PDB file of N, CA and C in Angstrom:
ATOM      1  N   UNK A  91      -5.438  39.371 -20.462  1.00 63.00           N
ATOM      2  CA  UNK A  91      -5.869  37.990 -20.351  1.00 63.00           C
ATOM      3  C   UNK A  91      -6.171  37.697 -18.891  1.00 63.00           C
ATOM      4  N   UNK A  92      -7.315  37.071 -18.626  1.00 78.00           N
ATOM      5  CA  UNK A  92      -7.738  36.777 -17.263  1.00 78.00           C
ATOM      6  C   UNK A  92      -7.288  35.419 -16.793  1.00 78.00           C
ATOM      7  N   UNK A  93      -7.916  34.973 -15.738  1.00 78.00           N
ATOM      8  CA  UNK A  93      -7.600  33.662 -15.184  1.00 78.00           C
ATOM      9  C   UNK A  93      -8.840  32.784 -15.236  1.00 78.00           C
ATOM     10  N   UNK A  94      -8.619  31.487 -15.175  1.00 80.00           N
ATOM     11  CA  UNK A  94      -9.694  30.501 -15.176  1.00 80.00           C
ATOM     12  C   UNK A  94      -9.438  29.543 -14.029  1.00 80.00           C
ATOM     13  N   UNK A  95     -10.463  29.247 -13.270  1.00 81.00           N
ATOM     14  CA  UNK A  95     -10.328  28.271 -12.182  1.00 81.00           C
ATOM     15  C   UNK A  95     -10.450  26.873 -12.780  1.00 81.00           C
ATOM     16  N   UNK A  96      -9.534  25.984 -12.406  1.00 81.00           N
ATOM     17  CA  UNK A  96      -9.541  24.621 -12.937  1.00 81.00           C
ATOM     18  C   UNK A  96      -9.250  23.633 -11.809  1.00 81.00           C
ATOM     19  N   UNK A  97      -9.759  22.434 -11.972  1.00 84.00           N
ATOM     20  CA  UNK A  97      -9.471  21.360 -11.032  1.00 84.00           C
ATOM     21  C   UNK A  97      -8.433  20.449 -11.666  1.00 84.00           C
ATOM     22  N   UNK A  98      -7.379  20.172 -10.921  1.00 82.00           N
ATOM     23  CA  UNK A  98      -6.310  19.310 -11.413  1.00 82.00           C
ATOM     24  C   UNK A  98      -6.180  18.138 -10.446  1.00 82.00           C
ATOM     25  N   UNK A  99      -6.157  16.938 -10.982  1.00 86.00           N
ATOM     26  CA  UNK A  99      -5.990  15.745 -10.160  1.00 86.00           C
ATOM     27  C   UNK A  99      -4.523  15.338 -10.231  1.00 86.00           C
ATOM     28  N   UNK A 100      -3.874  15.308  -9.070  1.00 86.00           N
ATOM     29  CA  UNK A 100      -2.451  14.994  -9.018  1.00 86.00           C
ATOM     30  C   UNK A 100      -2.197  13.808  -8.097  1.00 86.00           C
ATOM     31  N   UNK A 101      -1.218  13.026  -8.452  1.00 88.00           N
ATOM     32  CA  UNK A 101      -0.749  11.929  -7.623  1.00 88.00           C
ATOM     33  C   UNK A 101      -0.176  12.512  -6.328  1.00 88.00           C
ATOM     34  N   UNK A 102      -0.329  11.811  -5.218  1.00 90.00           N
ATOM     35  CA  UNK A 102       0.171  12.302  -3.931  1.00 90.00           C
ATOM     36  C   UNK A 102       1.670  12.584  -3.960  1.00 90.00           C
ATOM     37  N   UNK A 103       2.425  11.774  -4.685  1.00 90.00           N
ATOM     38  CA  UNK A 103       3.870  12.004  -4.785  1.00 90.00           C
ATOM     39  C   UNK A 103       4.171  13.309  -5.511  1.00 90.00           C
ATOM     40  N   UNK A 104       3.388  13.613  -6.531  1.00 88.00           N
ATOM     41  CA  UNK A 104       3.570  14.869  -7.264  1.00 88.00           C
ATOM     42  C   UNK A 104       3.243  16.047  -6.354  1.00 88.00           C
ATOM     43  N   UNK A 105       2.157  15.924  -5.602  1.00 90.00           N
ATOM     44  CA  UNK A 105       1.772  16.993  -4.673  1.00 90.00           C
ATOM     45  C   UNK A 105       2.889  17.249  -3.671  1.00 90.00           C
ATOM     46  N   UNK A 106       3.428  16.189  -3.100  1.00 91.00           N
ATOM     47  CA  UNK A 106       4.508  16.332  -2.121  1.00 91.00           C
ATOM     48  C   UNK A 106       5.725  17.008  -2.741  1.00 91.00           C
ATOM     49  N   UNK A 107       6.084  16.602  -3.954  1.00 91.00           N
ATOM     50  CA  UNK A 107       7.253  17.177  -4.632  1.00 91.00           C
ATOM     51  C   UNK A 107       7.033  18.653  -4.958  1.00 91.00           C
ATOM     52  N   UNK A 108       5.845  18.987  -5.464  1.00 91.00           N
ATOM     53  CA  UNK A 108       5.555  20.387  -5.800  1.00 91.00           C
ATOM     54  C   UNK A 108       5.579  21.238  -4.535  1.00 91.00           C
ATOM     55  N   UNK A 109       4.964  20.751  -3.476  1.00 92.00           N
ATOM     56  CA  UNK A 109       4.973  21.514  -2.216  1.00 92.00           C
ATOM     57  C   UNK A 109       6.393  21.701  -1.696  1.00 92.00           C
ATOM     58  N   UNK A 110       7.198  20.666  -1.812  1.00 92.00           N
ATOM     59  CA  UNK A 110       8.589  20.748  -1.362  1.00 92.00           C
ATOM     60  C   UNK A 110       9.351  21.787  -2.178  1.00 92.00           C
ATOM     61  N   UNK A 111       9.170  21.764  -3.477  1.00 91.00           N
ATOM     62  CA  UNK A 111       9.911  22.667  -4.357  1.00 91.00           C
ATOM     63  C   UNK A 111       9.423  24.112  -4.300  1.00 91.00           C
ATOM     64  N   UNK A 112       8.182  24.330  -3.862  1.00 91.00           N
ATOM     65  CA  UNK A 112       7.619  25.677  -3.874  1.00 91.00           C
ATOM     66  C   UNK A 112       7.177  26.129  -2.480  1.00 91.00           C
ATOM     67  N   UNK A 113       7.897  25.678  -1.467  1.00 93.00           N
ATOM     68  CA  UNK A 113       7.653  26.150  -0.113  1.00 93.00           C
ATOM     69  C   UNK A 113       6.247  25.907   0.397  1.00 93.00           C
ATOM     70  N   UNK A 114       5.640  24.807  -0.019  1.00 91.00           N
ATOM     71  CA  UNK A 114       4.312  24.460   0.452  1.00 91.00           C
ATOM     72  C   UNK A 114       3.171  25.075  -0.336  1.00 91.00           C
ATOM     73  N   UNK A 115       3.479  25.958  -1.287  1.00 91.00           N
ATOM     74  CA  UNK A 115       2.432  26.636  -2.059  1.00 91.00           C
ATOM     75  C   UNK A 115       2.106  25.826  -3.311  1.00 91.00           C
ATOM     76  N   UNK A 116       1.141  24.926  -3.188  1.00 90.00           N
ATOM     77  CA  UNK A 116       0.781  24.011  -4.273  1.00 90.00           C
ATOM     78  C   UNK A 116       0.258  24.761  -5.498  1.00 90.00           C
ATOM     79  N   UNK A 117      -0.619  25.721  -5.283  1.00 90.00           N
ATOM     80  CA  UNK A 117      -1.202  26.468  -6.399  1.00 90.00           C
ATOM     81  C   UNK A 117      -0.121  27.189  -7.208  1.00 90.00           C
ATOM     82  N   UNK A 118       0.757  27.893  -6.509  1.00 90.00           N
ATOM     83  CA  UNK A 118       1.837  28.604  -7.192  1.00 90.00           C
ATOM     84  C   UNK A 118       2.745  27.619  -7.923  1.00 90.00           C
ATOM     85  N   UNK A 119       3.049  26.501  -7.290  1.00 91.00           N
ATOM     86  CA  UNK A 119       3.928  25.511  -7.896  1.00 91.00           C
ATOM     87  C   UNK A 119       3.365  24.925  -9.176  1.00 91.00           C
ATOM     88  N   UNK A 120       2.093  24.523  -9.135  1.00 90.00           N
ATOM     89  CA  UNK A 120       1.465  23.938 -10.324  1.00 90.00           C
ATOM     90  C   UNK A 120       1.376  24.979 -11.434  1.00 90.00           C
ATOM     91  N   UNK A 121       0.967  26.199 -11.090  1.00 88.00           N
ATOM     92  CA  UNK A 121       0.889  27.258 -12.099  1.00 88.00           C
ATOM     93  C   UNK A 121       2.249  27.541 -12.724  1.00 88.00           C
ATOM     94  N   UNK A 122       3.283  27.594 -11.902  1.00 90.00           N
ATOM     95  CA  UNK A 122       4.636  27.852 -12.404  1.00 90.00           C
ATOM     96  C   UNK A 122       5.102  26.729 -13.323  1.00 90.00           C
ATOM     97  N   UNK A 123       4.898  25.479 -12.897  1.00 89.00           N
ATOM     98  CA  UNK A 123       5.315  24.342 -13.719  1.00 89.00           C
ATOM     99  C   UNK A 123       4.578  24.300 -15.052  1.00 89.00           C
ATOM    100  N   UNK A 124       3.270  24.501 -15.018  1.00 86.00           N
ATOM    101  CA  UNK A 124       2.500  24.485 -16.264  1.00 86.00           C
ATOM    102  C   UNK A 124       2.946  25.601 -17.193  1.00 86.00           C
ATOM    103  N   UNK A 125       3.114  26.785 -16.649  1.00 84.00           N
ATOM    104  CA  UNK A 125       3.542  27.909 -17.491  1.00 84.00           C
ATOM    105  C   UNK A 125       4.918  27.629 -18.095  1.00 84.00           C
ATOM    106  N   UNK A 126       5.833  27.159 -17.268  1.00 84.00           N
ATOM    107  CA  UNK A 126       7.190  26.867 -17.745  1.00 84.00           C
ATOM    108  C   UNK A 126       7.173  25.834 -18.863  1.00 84.00           C
ATOM    109  N   UNK A 127       6.463  24.754 -18.657  1.00 80.00           N
ATOM    110  CA  UNK A 127       6.482  23.661 -19.630  1.00 80.00           C
ATOM    111  C   UNK A 127       5.630  23.942 -20.861  1.00 80.00           C
ATOM    112  N   UNK A 128       4.633  24.787 -20.725  1.00 80.00           N
ATOM    113  CA  UNK A 128       3.788  25.100 -21.877  1.00 80.00           C
ATOM    114  C   UNK A 128       4.351  26.226 -22.736  1.00 80.00           C
ATOM    115  N   UNK A 129       5.010  27.192 -22.114  1.00 78.00           N
ATOM    116  CA  UNK A 129       5.400  28.386 -22.854  1.00 78.00           C
ATOM    117  C   UNK A 129       6.896  28.633 -22.952  1.00 78.00           C
ATOM    118  N   UNK A 130       7.686  28.102 -22.040  1.00 72.00           N
ATOM    119  CA  UNK A 130       9.097  28.456 -22.011  1.00 72.00           C
ATOM    120  C   UNK A 130      10.037  27.392 -22.549  1.00 72.00           C
ATOM    121  N   UNK A 131       9.652  26.135 -22.495  1.00 61.00           N
ATOM    122  CA  UNK A 131      10.566  25.088 -22.945  1.00 61.00           C
ATOM    123  C   UNK A 131      10.491  24.898 -24.447  1.00 61.00           C
ATOM    124  N   UNK A 132      11.563  24.426 -24.993  1.00 58.00           N
ATOM    125  CA  UNK A 132      11.616  24.168 -26.434  1.00 58.00           C
ATOM    126  C   UNK A 132      10.680  23.044 -26.822  1.00 58.00           C
ATOM    127  N   UNK A 133      10.264  23.085 -28.049  1.00 55.00           N
ATOM    128  CA  UNK A 133       9.409  22.010 -28.561  1.00 55.00           C
ATOM    129  C   UNK A 133      10.177  20.692 -28.542  1.00 55.00           C
ATOM    130  N   UNK A 134       9.457  19.622 -28.420  1.00 54.00           N
ATOM    131  CA  UNK A 134      10.081  18.308 -28.416  1.00 54.00           C
ATOM    132  C   UNK A 134      10.286  17.766 -27.017  1.00 54.00           C
ATOM    133  N   UNK A 135      10.300  18.654 -26.027  1.00 54.00           N
ATOM    134  CA  UNK A 135      10.426  18.184 -24.657  1.00 54.00           C
ATOM    135  C   UNK A 135       9.047  17.818 -24.126  1.00 54.00           C
ATOM    136  N   UNK A 136       9.040  17.079 -23.057  1.00 53.00           N
ATOM    137  CA  UNK A 136       7.776  16.687 -22.438  1.00 53.00           C
ATOM    138  C   UNK A 136       6.999  17.919 -21.996  1.00 53.00           C
ATOM    139  N   UNK A 137       5.743  17.974 -22.374  1.00 50.00           N
ATOM    140  CA  UNK A 137       4.934  19.137 -22.046  1.00 50.00           C
ATOM    141  C   UNK A 137       4.734  19.299 -20.547  1.00 50.00           C
ATOM    142  N   UNK A 138       4.577  18.208 -19.824  1.00 55.00           N
ATOM    143  CA  UNK A 138       4.286  18.314 -18.408  1.00 55.00           C
ATOM    144  C   UNK A 138       5.445  17.896 -17.505  1.00 55.00           C
ATOM    145  N   UNK A 139       6.564  17.520 -18.064  1.00 59.00           N
ATOM    146  CA  UNK A 139       7.744  17.233 -17.260  1.00 59.00           C
ATOM    147  C   UNK A 139       7.460  16.365 -16.051  1.00 59.00           C
ATOM    148  N   UNK A 140       7.574  16.940 -14.875  1.00 58.00           N
ATOM    149  CA  UNK A 140       7.407  16.197 -13.625  1.00 58.00           C
ATOM    150  C   UNK A 140       5.998  15.655 -13.450  1.00 58.00           C
ATOM    151  N   UNK A 141       5.023  16.232 -14.139  1.00 60.00           N
ATOM    152  CA  UNK A 141       3.639  15.791 -13.978  1.00 60.00           C
ATOM    153  C   UNK A 141       3.262  14.682 -14.947  1.00 60.00           C
ATOM    154  N   UNK A 142       4.092  14.443 -15.952  1.00 60.00           N
ATOM    155  CA  UNK A 142       3.766  13.466 -16.989  1.00 60.00           C
ATOM    156  C   UNK A 142       3.536  12.080 -16.383  1.00 60.00           C
ATOM    157  N   UNK A 143       2.476  11.438 -16.823  1.00 60.00           N
ATOM    158  CA  UNK A 143       2.201  10.074 -16.405  1.00 60.00           C
ATOM    159  C   UNK A 143       1.549   9.934 -15.047  1.00 60.00           C
ATOM    160  N   UNK A 144       1.251  11.032 -14.392  1.00 64.00           N
ATOM    161  CA  UNK A 144       0.672  10.957 -13.053  1.00 64.00           C
ATOM    162  C   UNK A 144      -0.851  10.921 -13.064  1.00 64.00           C
ATOM    163  N   UNK A 145      -1.452  11.269 -14.186  1.00 65.00           N
ATOM    164  CA  UNK A 145      -2.905  11.209 -14.325  1.00 65.00           C
ATOM    165  C   UNK A 145      -3.206  10.359 -15.541  1.00 65.00           C
ATOM    166  N   UNK A 146      -3.998   9.331 -15.350  1.00 68.00           N
ATOM    167  CA  UNK A 146      -4.306   8.435 -16.457  1.00 68.00           C
ATOM    168  C   UNK A 146      -5.709   8.702 -16.990  1.00 68.00           C
ATOM    169  N   UNK A 147      -5.989   8.160 -18.160  1.00 69.00           N
ATOM    170  CA  UNK A 147      -7.326   8.263 -18.733  1.00 69.00           C
ATOM    171  C   UNK A 147      -8.326   7.589 -17.796  1.00 69.00           C
ATOM    172  N   UNK A 148      -7.904   6.511 -17.168  1.00 73.00           N
ATOM    173  CA  UNK A 148      -8.773   5.811 -16.216  1.00 73.00           C
ATOM    174  C   UNK A 148      -9.170   6.751 -15.076  1.00 73.00           C
ATOM    175  N   UNK A 149      -8.211   7.519 -14.553  1.00 73.00           N
ATOM    176  CA  UNK A 149      -8.504   8.483 -13.492  1.00 73.00           C
ATOM    177  C   UNK A 149      -9.505   9.525 -13.969  1.00 73.00           C
ATOM    178  N   UNK A 150      -9.300  10.023 -15.173  1.00 73.00           N
ATOM    179  CA  UNK A 150     -10.191  11.044 -15.718  1.00 73.00           C
ATOM    180  C   UNK A 150     -11.592  10.497 -15.938  1.00 73.00           C
ATOM    181  N   UNK A 151     -11.695   9.258 -16.418  1.00 80.00           N
ATOM    182  CA  UNK A 151     -13.003   8.623 -16.604  1.00 80.00           C
ATOM    183  C   UNK A 151     -13.724   8.470 -15.266  1.00 80.00           C
ATOM    184  N   UNK A 152     -12.989   8.067 -14.243  1.00 80.00           N
ATOM    185  CA  UNK A 152     -13.580   7.910 -12.914  1.00 80.00           C
ATOM    186  C   UNK A 152     -14.084   9.252 -12.386  1.00 80.00           C
ATOM    187  N   UNK A 153     -13.316  10.304 -12.575  1.00 80.00           N
ATOM    188  CA  UNK A 153     -13.750  11.630 -12.143  1.00 80.00           C
ATOM    189  C   UNK A 153     -15.002  12.074 -12.884  1.00 80.00           C
ATOM    190  N   UNK A 154     -15.054  11.779 -14.165  1.00 84.00           N
ATOM    191  CA  UNK A 154     -16.231  12.141 -14.953  1.00 84.00           C
ATOM    192  C   UNK A 154     -17.468  11.407 -14.435  1.00 84.00           C
ATOM    193  N   UNK A 155     -17.314  10.122 -14.107  1.00 86.00           N
ATOM    194  CA  UNK A 155     -18.435   9.352 -13.555  1.00 86.00           C
ATOM    195  C   UNK A 155     -18.881   9.933 -12.209  1.00 86.00           C
ATOM    196  N   UNK A 156     -17.905  10.315 -11.371  1.00 85.00           N
ATOM    197  CA  UNK A 156     -18.238  10.912 -10.078  1.00 85.00           C
ATOM    198  C   UNK A 156     -18.971  12.235 -10.266  1.00 85.00           C
ATOM    199  N   UNK A 157     -18.523  13.048 -11.215  1.00 83.00           N
ATOM    200  CA  UNK A 157     -19.187  14.325 -11.498  1.00 83.00           C
ATOM    201  C   UNK A 157     -20.615  14.105 -11.972  1.00 83.00           C
ATOM    202  N   UNK A 158     -20.810  13.129 -12.851  1.00 86.00           N
ATOM    203  CA  UNK A 158     -22.152  12.838 -13.356  1.00 86.00           C
ATOM    204  C   UNK A 158     -23.062  12.362 -12.224  1.00 86.00           C
ATOM    205  N   UNK A 159     -22.527  11.531 -11.333  1.00 85.00           N
ATOM    206  CA  UNK A 159     -23.309  11.043 -10.198  1.00 85.00           C
ATOM    207  C   UNK A 159     -23.692  12.203  -9.281  1.00 85.00           C
ATOM    208  N   UNK A 160     -22.740  13.074  -8.989  1.00 82.00           N
ATOM    209  CA  UNK A 160     -23.016  14.228  -8.129  1.00 82.00           C
ATOM    210  C   UNK A 160     -24.055  15.142  -8.769  1.00 82.00           C
ATOM    211  N   UNK A 161     -23.966  15.308 -10.076  1.00 83.00           N
ATOM    212  CA  UNK A 161     -24.929  16.150 -10.782  1.00 83.00           C
ATOM    213  C   UNK A 161     -26.333  15.545 -10.710  1.00 83.00           C
ATOM    214  N   UNK A 162     -26.434  14.221 -10.880  1.00 81.00           N
ATOM    215  CA  UNK A 162     -27.736  13.552 -10.774  1.00 81.00           C
ATOM    216  C   UNK A 162     -28.315  13.720  -9.371  1.00 81.00           C
ATOM    217  N   UNK A 163     -27.461  13.545  -8.353  1.00 80.00           N
ATOM    218  CA  UNK A 163     -27.917  13.699  -6.973  1.00 80.00           C
ATOM    219  C   UNK A 163     -28.369  15.130  -6.717  1.00 80.00           C
ATOM    220  N   UNK A 164     -27.631  16.088  -7.242  1.00 78.00           N
ATOM    221  CA  UNK A 164     -27.994  17.496  -7.090  1.00 78.00           C
ATOM    222  C   UNK A 164     -29.335  17.773  -7.761  1.00 78.00           C
ATOM    223  N   UNK A 165     -29.533  17.242  -8.959  1.00 76.00           N
ATOM    224  CA  UNK A 165     -30.792  17.440  -9.682  1.00 76.00           C
ATOM    225  C   UNK A 165     -31.966  16.854  -8.903  1.00 76.00           C
ATOM    226  N   UNK A 166     -31.764  15.678  -8.294  1.00 74.00           N
ATOM    227  CA  UNK A 166     -32.826  15.049  -7.509  1.00 74.00           C
ATOM    228  C   UNK A 166     -33.184  15.906  -6.299  1.00 74.00           C
ATOM    229  N   UNK A 167     -32.179  16.441  -5.622  1.00 72.00           N
ATOM    230  CA  UNK A 167     -32.432  17.311  -4.471  1.00 72.00           C
ATOM    231  C   UNK A 167     -33.149  18.582  -4.904  1.00 72.00           C
ATOM    232  N   UNK A 168     -32.757  19.130  -6.031  1.00 70.00           N
ATOM    233  CA  UNK A 168     -33.358  20.361  -6.540  1.00 70.00           C
ATOM    234  C   UNK A 168     -34.834  20.139  -6.865  1.00 70.00           C
ATOM    235  N   UNK A 169     -35.157  19.005  -7.469  1.00 73.00           N
ATOM    236  CA  UNK A 169     -36.542  18.707  -7.840  1.00 73.00           C
ATOM    237  C   UNK A 169     -37.432  18.504  -6.621  1.00 73.00           C
ATOM    238  N   UNK A 170     -36.866  18.041  -5.528  1.00 67.00           N
ATOM    239  CA  UNK A 170     -37.648  17.799  -4.310  1.00 67.00           C
ATOM    240  C   UNK A 170     -38.138  19.105  -3.690  1.00 67.00           C
ATOM    241  N   UNK A 171     -37.400  20.189  -3.927  1.00 59.00           N
ATOM    242  CA  UNK A 171     -37.756  21.468  -3.282  1.00 59.00           C
ATOM    243  C   UNK A 171     -38.539  22.313  -4.174  1.00 59.00           C
TER     244      UNK A 171
END
């Protein structure tokens, strides 16, 4: 099984806590937490534990709008050349 690059939006407090708990290595910390909560914990517990509630649907909608805007701008630049 390979790896996939993903973008994760985290609250600043979550970032600080993960960095503190994992010696400043944010990537390793997030990967470890996700793996632990997705595969190692018993069912019925919170899937994201410390990350739960830190990203809202509103945040995700805003990111989607930003991505669409960036894509439109990129398309306009591409057409000019």
